[in-house]
Short mmCIF file of C-alpha atoms in Angstrom, two decimals:
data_model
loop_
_atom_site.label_atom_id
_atom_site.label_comp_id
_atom_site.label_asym_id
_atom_site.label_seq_id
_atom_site.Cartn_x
_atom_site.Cartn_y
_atom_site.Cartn_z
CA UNK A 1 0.60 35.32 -29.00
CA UNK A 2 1.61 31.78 -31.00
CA UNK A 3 5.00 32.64 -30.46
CA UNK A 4 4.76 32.86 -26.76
CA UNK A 5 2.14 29.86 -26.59
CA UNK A 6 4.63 28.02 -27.96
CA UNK A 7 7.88 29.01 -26.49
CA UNK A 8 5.89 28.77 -23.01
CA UNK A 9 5.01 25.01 -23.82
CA UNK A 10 8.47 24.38 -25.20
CA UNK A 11 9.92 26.05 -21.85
CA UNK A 12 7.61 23.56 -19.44
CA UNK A 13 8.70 20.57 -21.48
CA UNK A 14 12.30 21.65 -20.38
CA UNK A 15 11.62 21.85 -17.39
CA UNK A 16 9.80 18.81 -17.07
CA UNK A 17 12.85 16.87 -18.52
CA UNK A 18 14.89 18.47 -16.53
CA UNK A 19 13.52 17.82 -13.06
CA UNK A 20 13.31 13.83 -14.35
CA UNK A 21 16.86 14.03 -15.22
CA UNK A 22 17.82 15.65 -11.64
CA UNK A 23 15.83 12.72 -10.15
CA UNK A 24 17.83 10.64 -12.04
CA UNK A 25 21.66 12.00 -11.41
CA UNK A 26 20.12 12.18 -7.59
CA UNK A 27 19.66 7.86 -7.70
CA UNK A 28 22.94 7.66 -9.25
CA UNK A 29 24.61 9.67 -6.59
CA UNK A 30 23.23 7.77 -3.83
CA UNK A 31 24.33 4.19 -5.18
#
């Protein structure tokens, strides 16, 4: 149950950083 607490918060930190960086690489393109 730790093991998947953790991997689950690990995984939606991942995926938080990833949607900023898409955000980011999306600005870029349209400059």
């Amino acid at each position: 149950m730790i093991i998947c607490f953790i991997y689950c918060k690990a995984m939606g930190k991942v995926e938080k950083w990833t949607n900023e960086y898409w955000e980011e690489q999306k600005k870029s393109l349209q400059h």
